[in-house]
mmCIF file of N, CA and C in Angstrom:
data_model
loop_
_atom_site.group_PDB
_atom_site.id
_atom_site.type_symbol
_atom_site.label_atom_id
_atom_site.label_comp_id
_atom_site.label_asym_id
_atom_site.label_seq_id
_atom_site.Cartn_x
_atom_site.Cartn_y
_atom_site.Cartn_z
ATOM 1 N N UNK R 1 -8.104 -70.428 65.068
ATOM 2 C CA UNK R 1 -7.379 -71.657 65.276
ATOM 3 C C UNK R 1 -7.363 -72.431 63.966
ATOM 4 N N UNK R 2 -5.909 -72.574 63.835
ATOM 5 C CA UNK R 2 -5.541 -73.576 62.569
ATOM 6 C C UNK R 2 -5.865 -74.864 62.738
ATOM 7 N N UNK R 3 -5.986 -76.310 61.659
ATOM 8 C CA UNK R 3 -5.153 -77.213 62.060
ATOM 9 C C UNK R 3 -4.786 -77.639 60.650
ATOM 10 N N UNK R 4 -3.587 -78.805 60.730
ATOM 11 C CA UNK R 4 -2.820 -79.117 59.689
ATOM 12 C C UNK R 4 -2.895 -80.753 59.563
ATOM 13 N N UNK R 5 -3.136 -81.265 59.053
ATOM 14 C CA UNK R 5 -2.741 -82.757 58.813
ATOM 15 C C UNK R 5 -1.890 -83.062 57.171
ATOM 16 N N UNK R 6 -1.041 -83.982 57.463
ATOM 17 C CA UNK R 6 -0.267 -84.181 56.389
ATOM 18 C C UNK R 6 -0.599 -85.713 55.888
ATOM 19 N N UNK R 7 -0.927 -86.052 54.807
ATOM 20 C CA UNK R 7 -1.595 -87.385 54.638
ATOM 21 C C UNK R 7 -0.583 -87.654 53.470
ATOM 22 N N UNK R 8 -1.024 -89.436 53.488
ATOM 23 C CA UNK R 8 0.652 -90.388 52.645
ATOM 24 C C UNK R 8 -0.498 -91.351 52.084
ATOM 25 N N UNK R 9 -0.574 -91.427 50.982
ATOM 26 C CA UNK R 9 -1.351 -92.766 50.270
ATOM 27 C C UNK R 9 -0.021 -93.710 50.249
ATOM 28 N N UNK R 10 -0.637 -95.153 50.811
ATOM 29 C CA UNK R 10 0.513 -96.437 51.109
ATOM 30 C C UNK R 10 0.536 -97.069 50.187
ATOM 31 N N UNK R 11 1.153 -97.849 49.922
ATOM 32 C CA UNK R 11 0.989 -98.586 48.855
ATOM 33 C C UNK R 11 0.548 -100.023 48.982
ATOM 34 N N UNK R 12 -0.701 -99.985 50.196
ATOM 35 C CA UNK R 12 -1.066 -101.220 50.617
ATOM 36 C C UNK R 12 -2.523 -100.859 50.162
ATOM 37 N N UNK R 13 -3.293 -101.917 49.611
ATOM 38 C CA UNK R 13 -4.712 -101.637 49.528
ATOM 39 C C UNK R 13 -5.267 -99.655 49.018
ATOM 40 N N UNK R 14 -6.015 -99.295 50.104
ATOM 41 C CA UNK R 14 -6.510 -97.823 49.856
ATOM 42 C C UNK R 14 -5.937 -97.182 50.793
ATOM 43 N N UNK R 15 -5.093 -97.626 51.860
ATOM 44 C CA UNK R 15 -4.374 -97.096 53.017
ATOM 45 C C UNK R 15 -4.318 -96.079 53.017
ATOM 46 N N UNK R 16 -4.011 -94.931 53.970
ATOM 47 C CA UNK R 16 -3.671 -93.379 54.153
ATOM 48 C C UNK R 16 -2.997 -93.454 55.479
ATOM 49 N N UNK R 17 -1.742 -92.627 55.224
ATOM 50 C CA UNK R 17 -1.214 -92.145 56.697
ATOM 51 C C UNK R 17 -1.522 -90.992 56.921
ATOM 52 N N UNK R 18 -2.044 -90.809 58.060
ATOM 53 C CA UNK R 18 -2.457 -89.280 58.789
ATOM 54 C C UNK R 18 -1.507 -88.886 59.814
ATOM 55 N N UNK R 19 -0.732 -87.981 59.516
ATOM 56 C CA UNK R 19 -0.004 -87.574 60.720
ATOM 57 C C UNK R 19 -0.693 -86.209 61.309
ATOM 58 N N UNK R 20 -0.814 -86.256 62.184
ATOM 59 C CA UNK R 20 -1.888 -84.739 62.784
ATOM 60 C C UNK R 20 -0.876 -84.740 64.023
ATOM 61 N N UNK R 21 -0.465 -83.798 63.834
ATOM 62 C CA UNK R 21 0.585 -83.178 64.769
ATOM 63 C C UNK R 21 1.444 -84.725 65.304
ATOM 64 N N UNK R 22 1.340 -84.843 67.076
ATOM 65 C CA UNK R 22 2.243 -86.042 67.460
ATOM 66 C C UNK R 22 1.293 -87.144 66.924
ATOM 67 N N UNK R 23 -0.002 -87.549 66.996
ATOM 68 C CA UNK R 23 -0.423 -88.383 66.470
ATOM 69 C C UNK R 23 -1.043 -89.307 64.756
ATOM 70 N N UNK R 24 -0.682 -90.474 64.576
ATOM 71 C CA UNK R 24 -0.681 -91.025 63.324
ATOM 72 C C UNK R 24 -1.807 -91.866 63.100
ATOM 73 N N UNK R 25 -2.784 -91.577 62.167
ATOM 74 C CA UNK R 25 -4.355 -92.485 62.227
ATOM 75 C C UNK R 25 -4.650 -92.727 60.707
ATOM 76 N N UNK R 26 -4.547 -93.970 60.412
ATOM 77 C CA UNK R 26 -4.700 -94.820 59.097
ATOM 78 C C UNK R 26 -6.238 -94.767 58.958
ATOM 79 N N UNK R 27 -6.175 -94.808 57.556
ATOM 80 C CA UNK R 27 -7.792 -95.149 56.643
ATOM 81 C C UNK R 27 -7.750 -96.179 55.854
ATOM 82 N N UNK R 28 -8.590 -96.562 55.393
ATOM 83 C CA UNK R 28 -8.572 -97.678 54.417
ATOM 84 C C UNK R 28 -9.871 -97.623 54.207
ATOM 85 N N UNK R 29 -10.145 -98.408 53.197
ATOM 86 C CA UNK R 29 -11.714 -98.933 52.772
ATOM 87 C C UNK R 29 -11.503 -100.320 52.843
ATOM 88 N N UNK R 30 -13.009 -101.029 53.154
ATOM 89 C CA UNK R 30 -13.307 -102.690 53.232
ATOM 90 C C UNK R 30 -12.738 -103.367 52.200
ATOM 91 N N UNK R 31 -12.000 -104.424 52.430
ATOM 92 C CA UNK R 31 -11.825 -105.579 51.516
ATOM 93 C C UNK R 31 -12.154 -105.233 50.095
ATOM 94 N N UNK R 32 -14.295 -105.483 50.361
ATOM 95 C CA UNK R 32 -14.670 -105.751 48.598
ATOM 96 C C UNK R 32 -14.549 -104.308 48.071
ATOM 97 N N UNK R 33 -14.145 -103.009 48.848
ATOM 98 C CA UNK R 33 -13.858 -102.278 48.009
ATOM 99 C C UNK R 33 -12.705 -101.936 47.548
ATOM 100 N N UNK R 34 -11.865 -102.917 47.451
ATOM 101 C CA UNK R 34 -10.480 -102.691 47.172
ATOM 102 C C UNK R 34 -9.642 -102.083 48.228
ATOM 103 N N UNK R 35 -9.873 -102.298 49.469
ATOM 104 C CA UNK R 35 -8.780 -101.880 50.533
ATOM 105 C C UNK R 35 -8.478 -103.034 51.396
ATOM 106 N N UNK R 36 -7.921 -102.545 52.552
ATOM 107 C CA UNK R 36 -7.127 -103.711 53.454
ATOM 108 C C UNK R 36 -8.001 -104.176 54.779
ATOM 109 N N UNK R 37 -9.088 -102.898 54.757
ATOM 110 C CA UNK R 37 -9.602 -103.127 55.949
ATOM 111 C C UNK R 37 -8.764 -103.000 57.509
ATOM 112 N N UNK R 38 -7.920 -102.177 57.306
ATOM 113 C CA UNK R 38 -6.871 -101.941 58.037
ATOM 114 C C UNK R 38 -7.328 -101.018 59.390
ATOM 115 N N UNK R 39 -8.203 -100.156 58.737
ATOM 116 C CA UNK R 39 -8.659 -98.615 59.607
ATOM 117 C C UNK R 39 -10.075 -98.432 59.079
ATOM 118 N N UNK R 40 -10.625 -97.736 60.002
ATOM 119 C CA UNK R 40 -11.784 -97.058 59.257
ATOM 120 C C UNK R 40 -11.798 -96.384 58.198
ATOM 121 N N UNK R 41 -13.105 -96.540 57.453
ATOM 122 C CA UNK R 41 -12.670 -95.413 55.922
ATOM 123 C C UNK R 41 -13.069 -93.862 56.428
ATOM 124 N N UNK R 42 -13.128 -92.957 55.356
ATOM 125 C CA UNK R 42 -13.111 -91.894 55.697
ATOM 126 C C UNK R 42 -14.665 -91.716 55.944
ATOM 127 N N UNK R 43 -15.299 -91.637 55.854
ATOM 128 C CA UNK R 43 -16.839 -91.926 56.102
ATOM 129 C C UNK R 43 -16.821 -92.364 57.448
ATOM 130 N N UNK R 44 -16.442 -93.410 57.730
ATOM 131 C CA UNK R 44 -16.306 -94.046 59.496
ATOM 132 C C UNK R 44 -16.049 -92.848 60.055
ATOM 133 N N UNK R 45 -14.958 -92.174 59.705
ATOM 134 C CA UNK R 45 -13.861 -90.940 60.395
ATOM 135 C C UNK R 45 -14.781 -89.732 60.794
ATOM 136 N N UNK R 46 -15.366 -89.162 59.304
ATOM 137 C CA UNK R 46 -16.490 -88.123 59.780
ATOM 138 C C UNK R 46 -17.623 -88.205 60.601
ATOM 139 N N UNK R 47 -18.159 -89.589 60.581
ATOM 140 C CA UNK R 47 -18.565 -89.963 61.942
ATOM 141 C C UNK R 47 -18.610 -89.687 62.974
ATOM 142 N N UNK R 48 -16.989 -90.399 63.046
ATOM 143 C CA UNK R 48 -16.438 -90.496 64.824
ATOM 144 C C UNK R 48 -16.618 -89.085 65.207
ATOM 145 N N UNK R 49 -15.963 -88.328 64.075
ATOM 146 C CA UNK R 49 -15.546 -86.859 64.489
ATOM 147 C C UNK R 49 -16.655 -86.213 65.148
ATOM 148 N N UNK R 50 -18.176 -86.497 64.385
ATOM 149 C CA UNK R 50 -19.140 -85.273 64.820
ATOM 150 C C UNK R 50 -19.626 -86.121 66.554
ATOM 151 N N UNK R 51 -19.752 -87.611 66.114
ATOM 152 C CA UNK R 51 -19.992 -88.009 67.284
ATOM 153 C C UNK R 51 -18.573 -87.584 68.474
ATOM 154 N N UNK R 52 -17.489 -87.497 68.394
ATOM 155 C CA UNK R 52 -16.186 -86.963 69.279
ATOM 156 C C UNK R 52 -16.743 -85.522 69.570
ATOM 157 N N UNK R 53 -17.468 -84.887 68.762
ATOM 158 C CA UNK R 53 -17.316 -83.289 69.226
ATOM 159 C C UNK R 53 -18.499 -83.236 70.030
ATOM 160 N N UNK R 54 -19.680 -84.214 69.569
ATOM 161 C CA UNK R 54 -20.958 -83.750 70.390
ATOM 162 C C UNK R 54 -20.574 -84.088 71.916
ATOM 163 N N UNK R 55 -19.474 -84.904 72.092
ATOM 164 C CA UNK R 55 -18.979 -85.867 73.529
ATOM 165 C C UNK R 55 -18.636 -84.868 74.400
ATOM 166 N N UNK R 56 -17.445 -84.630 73.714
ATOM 167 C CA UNK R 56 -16.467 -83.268 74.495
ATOM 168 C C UNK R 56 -17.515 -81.684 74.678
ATOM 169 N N UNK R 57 -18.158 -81.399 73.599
ATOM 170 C CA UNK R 57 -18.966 -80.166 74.252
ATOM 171 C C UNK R 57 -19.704 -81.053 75.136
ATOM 172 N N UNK R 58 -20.263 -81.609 75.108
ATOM 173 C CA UNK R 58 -21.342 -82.017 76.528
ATOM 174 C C UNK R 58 -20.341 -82.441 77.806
ATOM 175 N N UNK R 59 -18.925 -82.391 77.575
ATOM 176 C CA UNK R 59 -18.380 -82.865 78.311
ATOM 177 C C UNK R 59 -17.921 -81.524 79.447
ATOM 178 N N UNK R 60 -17.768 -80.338 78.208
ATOM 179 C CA UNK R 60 -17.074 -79.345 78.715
ATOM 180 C C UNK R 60 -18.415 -78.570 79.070
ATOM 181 N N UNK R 61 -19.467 -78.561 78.787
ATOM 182 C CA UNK R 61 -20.480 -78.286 79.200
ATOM 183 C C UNK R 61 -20.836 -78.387 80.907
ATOM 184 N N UNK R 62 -20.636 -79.642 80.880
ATOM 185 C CA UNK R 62 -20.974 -80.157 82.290
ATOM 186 C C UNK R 62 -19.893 -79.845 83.049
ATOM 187 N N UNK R 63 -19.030 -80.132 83.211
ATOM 188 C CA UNK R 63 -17.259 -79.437 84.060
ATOM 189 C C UNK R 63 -18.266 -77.852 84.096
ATOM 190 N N UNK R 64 -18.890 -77.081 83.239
ATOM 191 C CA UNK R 64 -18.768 -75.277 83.478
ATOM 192 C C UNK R 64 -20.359 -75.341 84.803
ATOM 193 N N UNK R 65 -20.780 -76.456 84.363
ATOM 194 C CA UNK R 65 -22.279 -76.220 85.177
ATOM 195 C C UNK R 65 -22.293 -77.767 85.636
ATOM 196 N N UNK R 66 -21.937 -77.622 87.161
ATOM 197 C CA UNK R 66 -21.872 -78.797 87.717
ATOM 198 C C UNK R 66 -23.149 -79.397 87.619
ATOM 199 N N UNK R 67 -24.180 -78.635 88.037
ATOM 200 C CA UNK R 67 -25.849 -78.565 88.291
ATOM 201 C C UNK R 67 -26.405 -79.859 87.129
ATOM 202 N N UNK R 68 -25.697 -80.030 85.990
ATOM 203 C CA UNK R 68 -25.820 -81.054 85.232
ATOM 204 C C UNK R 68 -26.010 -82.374 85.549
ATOM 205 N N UNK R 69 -25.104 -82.960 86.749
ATOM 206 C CA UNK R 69 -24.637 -84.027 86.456
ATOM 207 C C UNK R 69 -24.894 -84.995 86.121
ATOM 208 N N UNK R 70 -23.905 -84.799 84.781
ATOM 209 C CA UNK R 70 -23.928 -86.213 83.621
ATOM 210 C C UNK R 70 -23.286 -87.111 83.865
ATOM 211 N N UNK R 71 -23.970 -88.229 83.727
ATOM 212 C CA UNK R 71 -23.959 -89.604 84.376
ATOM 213 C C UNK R 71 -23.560 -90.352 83.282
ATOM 214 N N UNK R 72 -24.194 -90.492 82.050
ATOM 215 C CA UNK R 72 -24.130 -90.967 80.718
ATOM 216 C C UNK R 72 -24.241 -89.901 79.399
ATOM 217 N N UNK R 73 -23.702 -90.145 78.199
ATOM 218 C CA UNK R 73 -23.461 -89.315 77.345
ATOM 219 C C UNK R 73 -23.196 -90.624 75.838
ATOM 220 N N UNK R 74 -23.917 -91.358 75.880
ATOM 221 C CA UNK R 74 -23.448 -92.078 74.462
ATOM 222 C C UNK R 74 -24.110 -92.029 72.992
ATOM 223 N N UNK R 75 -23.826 -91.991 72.036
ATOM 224 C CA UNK R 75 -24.134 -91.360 70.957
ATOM 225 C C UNK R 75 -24.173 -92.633 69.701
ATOM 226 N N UNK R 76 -25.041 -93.001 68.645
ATOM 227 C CA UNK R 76 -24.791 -94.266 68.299
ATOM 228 C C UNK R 76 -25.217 -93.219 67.005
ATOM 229 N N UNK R 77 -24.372 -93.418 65.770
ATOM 230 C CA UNK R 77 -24.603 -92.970 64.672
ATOM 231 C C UNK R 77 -24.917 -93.550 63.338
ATOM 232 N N UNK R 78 -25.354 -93.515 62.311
ATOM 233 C CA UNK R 78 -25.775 -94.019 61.078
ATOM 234 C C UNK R 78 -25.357 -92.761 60.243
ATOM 235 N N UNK R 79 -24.692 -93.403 59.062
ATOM 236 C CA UNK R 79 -24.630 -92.126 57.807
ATOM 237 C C UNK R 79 -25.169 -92.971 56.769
ATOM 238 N N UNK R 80 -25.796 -92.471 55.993
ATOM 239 C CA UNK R 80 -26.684 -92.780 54.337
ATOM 240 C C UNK R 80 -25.743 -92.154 53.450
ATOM 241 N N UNK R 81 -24.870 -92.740 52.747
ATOM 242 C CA UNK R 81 -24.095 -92.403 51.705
ATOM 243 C C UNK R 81 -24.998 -92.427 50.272
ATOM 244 N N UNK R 82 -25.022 -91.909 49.759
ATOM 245 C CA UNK R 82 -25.961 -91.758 48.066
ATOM 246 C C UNK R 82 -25.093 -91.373 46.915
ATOM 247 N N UNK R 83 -25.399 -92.632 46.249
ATOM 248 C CA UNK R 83 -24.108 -92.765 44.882
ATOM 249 C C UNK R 83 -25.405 -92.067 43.591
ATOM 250 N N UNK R 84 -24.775 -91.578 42.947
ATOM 251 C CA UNK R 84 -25.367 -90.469 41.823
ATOM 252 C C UNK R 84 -24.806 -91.354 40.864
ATOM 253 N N UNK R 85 -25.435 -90.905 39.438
ATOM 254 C CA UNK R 85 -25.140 -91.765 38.325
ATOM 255 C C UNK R 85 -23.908 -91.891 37.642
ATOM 256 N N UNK R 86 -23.529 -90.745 37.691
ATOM 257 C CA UNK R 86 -22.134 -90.438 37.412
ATOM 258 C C UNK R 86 -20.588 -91.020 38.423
ATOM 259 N N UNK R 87 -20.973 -91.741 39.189
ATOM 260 C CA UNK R 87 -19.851 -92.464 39.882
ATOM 261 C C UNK R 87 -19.798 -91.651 41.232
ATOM 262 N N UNK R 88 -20.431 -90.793 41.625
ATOM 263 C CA UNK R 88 -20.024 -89.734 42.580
ATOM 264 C C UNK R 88 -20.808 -90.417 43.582
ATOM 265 N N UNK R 89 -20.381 -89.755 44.969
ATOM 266 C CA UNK R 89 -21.206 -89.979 46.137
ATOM 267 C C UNK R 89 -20.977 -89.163 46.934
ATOM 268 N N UNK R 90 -21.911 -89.046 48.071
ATOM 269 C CA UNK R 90 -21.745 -88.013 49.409
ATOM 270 C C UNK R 90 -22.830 -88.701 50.463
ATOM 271 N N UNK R 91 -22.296 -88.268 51.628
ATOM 272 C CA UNK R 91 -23.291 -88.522 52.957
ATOM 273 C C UNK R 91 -24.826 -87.663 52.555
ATOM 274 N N UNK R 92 -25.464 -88.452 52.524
ATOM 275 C CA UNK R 92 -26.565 -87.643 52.289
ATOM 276 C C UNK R 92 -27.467 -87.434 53.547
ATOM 277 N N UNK R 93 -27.526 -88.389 54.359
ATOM 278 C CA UNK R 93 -28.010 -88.033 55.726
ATOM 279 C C UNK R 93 -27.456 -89.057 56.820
ATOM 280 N N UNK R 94 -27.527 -88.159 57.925
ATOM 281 C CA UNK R 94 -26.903 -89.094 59.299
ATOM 282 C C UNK R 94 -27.951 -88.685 60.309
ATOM 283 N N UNK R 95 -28.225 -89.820 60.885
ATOM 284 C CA UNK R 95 -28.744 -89.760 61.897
ATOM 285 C C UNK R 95 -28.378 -90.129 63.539
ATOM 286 N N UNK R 96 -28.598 -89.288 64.187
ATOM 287 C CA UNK R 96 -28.150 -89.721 65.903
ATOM 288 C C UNK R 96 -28.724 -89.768 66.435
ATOM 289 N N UNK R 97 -28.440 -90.831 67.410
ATOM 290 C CA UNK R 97 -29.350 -91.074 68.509
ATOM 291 C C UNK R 97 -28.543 -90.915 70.211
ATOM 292 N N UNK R 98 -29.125 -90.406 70.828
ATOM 293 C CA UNK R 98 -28.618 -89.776 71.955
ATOM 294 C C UNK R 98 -29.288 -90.363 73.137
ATOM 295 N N UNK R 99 -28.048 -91.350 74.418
ATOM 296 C CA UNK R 99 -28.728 -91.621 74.969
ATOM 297 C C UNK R 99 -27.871 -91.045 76.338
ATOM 298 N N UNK R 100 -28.417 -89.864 77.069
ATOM 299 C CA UNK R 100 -28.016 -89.440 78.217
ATOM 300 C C UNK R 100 -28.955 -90.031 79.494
ATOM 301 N N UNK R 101 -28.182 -89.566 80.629
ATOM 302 C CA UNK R 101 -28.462 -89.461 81.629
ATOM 303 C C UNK R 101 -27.897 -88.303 82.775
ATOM 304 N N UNK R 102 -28.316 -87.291 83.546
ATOM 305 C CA UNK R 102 -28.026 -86.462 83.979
ATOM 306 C C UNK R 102 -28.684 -86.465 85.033
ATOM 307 N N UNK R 103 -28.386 -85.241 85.710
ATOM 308 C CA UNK R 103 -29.338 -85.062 87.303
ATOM 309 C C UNK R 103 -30.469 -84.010 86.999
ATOM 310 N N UNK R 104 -30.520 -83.287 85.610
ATOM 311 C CA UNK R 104 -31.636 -82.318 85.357
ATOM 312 C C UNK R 104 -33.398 -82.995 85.149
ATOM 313 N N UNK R 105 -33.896 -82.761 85.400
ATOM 314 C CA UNK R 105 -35.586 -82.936 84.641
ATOM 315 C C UNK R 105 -35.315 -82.762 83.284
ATOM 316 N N UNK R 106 -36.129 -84.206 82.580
ATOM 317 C CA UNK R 106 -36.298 -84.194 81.089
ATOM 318 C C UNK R 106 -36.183 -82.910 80.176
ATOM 319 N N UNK R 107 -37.374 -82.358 80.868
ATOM 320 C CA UNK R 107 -37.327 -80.805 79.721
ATOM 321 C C UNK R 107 -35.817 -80.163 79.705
ATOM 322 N N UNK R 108 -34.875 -79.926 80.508
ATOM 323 C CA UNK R 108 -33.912 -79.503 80.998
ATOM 324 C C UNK R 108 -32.622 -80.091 80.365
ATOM 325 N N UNK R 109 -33.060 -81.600 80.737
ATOM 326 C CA UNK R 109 -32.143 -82.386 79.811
ATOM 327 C C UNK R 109 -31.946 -82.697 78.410
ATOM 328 N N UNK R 110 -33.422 -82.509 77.827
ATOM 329 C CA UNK R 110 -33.500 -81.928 76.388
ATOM 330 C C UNK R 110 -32.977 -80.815 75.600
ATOM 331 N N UNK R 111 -32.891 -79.754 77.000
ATOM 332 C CA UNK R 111 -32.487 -78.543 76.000
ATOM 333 C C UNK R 111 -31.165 -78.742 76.233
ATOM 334 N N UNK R 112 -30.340 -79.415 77.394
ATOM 335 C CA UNK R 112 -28.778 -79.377 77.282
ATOM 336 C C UNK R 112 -28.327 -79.979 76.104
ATOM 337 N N UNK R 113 -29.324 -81.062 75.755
ATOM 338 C CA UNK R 113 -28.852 -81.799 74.327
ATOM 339 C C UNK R 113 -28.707 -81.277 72.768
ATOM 340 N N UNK R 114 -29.867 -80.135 73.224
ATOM 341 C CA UNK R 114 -30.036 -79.323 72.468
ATOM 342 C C UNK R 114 -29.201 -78.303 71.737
ATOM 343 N N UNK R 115 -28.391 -77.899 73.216
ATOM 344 C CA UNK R 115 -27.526 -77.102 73.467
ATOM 345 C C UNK R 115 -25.942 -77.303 73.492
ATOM 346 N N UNK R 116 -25.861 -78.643 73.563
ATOM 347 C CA UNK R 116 -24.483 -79.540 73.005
ATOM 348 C C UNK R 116 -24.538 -79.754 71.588
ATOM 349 N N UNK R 117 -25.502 -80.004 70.548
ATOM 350 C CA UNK R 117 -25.822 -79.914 69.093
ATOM 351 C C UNK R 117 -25.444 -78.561 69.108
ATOM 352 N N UNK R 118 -26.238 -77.528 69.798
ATOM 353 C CA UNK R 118 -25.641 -76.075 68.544
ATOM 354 C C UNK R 118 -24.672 -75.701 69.092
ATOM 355 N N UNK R 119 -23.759 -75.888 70.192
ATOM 356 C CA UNK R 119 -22.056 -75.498 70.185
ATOM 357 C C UNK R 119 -21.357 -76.180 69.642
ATOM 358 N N UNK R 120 -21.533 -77.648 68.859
ATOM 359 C CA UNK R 120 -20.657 -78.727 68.549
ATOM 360 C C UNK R 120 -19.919 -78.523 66.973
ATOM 361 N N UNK R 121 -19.144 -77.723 66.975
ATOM 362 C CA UNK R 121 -18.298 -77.667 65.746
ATOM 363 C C UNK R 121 -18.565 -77.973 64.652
ATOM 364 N N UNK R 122 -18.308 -79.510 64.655
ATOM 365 C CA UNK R 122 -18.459 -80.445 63.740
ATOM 366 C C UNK R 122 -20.016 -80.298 63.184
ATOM 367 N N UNK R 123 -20.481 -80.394 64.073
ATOM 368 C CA UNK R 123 -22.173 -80.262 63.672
ATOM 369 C C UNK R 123 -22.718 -78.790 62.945
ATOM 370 N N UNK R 124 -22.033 -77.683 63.380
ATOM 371 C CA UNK R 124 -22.293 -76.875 62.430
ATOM 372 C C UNK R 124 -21.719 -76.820 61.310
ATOM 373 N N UNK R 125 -20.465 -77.451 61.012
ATOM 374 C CA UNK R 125 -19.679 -77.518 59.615
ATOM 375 C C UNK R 125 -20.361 -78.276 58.864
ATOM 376 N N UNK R 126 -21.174 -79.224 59.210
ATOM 377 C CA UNK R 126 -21.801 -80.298 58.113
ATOM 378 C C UNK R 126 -23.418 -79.580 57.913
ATOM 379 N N UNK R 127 -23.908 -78.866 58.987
ATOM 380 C CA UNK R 127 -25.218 -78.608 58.617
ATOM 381 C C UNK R 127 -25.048 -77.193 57.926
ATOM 382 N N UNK R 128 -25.884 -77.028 57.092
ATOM 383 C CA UNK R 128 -26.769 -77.749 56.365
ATOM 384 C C UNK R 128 -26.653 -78.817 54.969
ATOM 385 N N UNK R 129 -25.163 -78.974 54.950
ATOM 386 C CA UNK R 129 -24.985 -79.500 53.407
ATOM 387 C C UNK R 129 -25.521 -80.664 53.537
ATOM 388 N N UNK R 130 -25.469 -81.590 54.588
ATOM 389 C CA UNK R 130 -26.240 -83.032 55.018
ATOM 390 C C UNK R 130 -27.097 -83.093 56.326
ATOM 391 N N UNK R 131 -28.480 -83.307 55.696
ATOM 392 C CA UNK R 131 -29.562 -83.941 56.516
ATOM 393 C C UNK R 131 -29.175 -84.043 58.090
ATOM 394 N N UNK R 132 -29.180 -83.585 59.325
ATOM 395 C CA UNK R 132 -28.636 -84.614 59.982
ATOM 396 C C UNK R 132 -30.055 -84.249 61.059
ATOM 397 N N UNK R 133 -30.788 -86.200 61.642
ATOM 398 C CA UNK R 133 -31.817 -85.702 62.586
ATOM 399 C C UNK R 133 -31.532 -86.841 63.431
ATOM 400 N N UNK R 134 -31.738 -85.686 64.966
ATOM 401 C CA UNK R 134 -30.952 -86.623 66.012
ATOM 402 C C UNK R 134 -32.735 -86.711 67.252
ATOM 403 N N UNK R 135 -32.419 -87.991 67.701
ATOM 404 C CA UNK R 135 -33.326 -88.197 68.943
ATOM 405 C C UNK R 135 -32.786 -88.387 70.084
ATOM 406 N N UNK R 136 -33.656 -87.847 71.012
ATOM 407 C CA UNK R 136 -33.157 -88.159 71.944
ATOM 408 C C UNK R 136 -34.230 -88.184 73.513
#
């Protein structure tokens, strides 16, 4: 499976148009960094994303094994960006925190969490290049 996005730098602030297939999702950076504050920056975005994928596998998880039932599924994230001397930067670590509720026993419900981390896409594309340690 492909995917394609076609992106437009605006000529407003740091703006970006994202067209991803039928849907269109703007970026920007804050004010003092020279943007409009319009959209999330791209940092916000990779975020959402890993937190969006851990959602939907636990989502599609539970739909395959009713025996689950998940009640709650919310995910609250932090990323540590680290600027190097040379002007550069990268996420250097993110951390999650996981707060479910289900119909399994703790131990049970630990390993589904467990088990929504190692099917979650996103989460294997970033590990290992960035730190990432989740509680739950």
């Amino acid at each position: 499976m492909g995917y394609q996005i076609k992106s437009e730098l605006k000529d407003v602030g740091y703006q970006v148009r994202n067209q991803i297939g039928d849907h269109v999702i703007l970026a920007d950076e804050p004010v003092k960094a020279g943007g409009t504050d319009a959209a999330p920056n791209p940092v916000q975005y990779l975020l959402a994303a890993l937190n969006s994928c851990l959602s939907i596998t636990a989502k599609s998880m539970a739909r395959k094994h009713p025996q689950i039932g998940l009640k709650k599924f919310e995910i609250t994230t932090t990323g540590t960006v680290k600027r190097f001397a040379d002007k550069t930067s990268k996420v250097a670590e993110i951390k999650v925190h996981f707060e479910v509720e289900t119909d399994l026993p703790l131990a049970d419900q630990q390993h589904f969490v467990q088990s929504v981390i190692k099917y979650c896409t996103v989460h294997s594309s970033l590990d290992p290049a960035i730190e990432i340690n989740f509680e739950y």
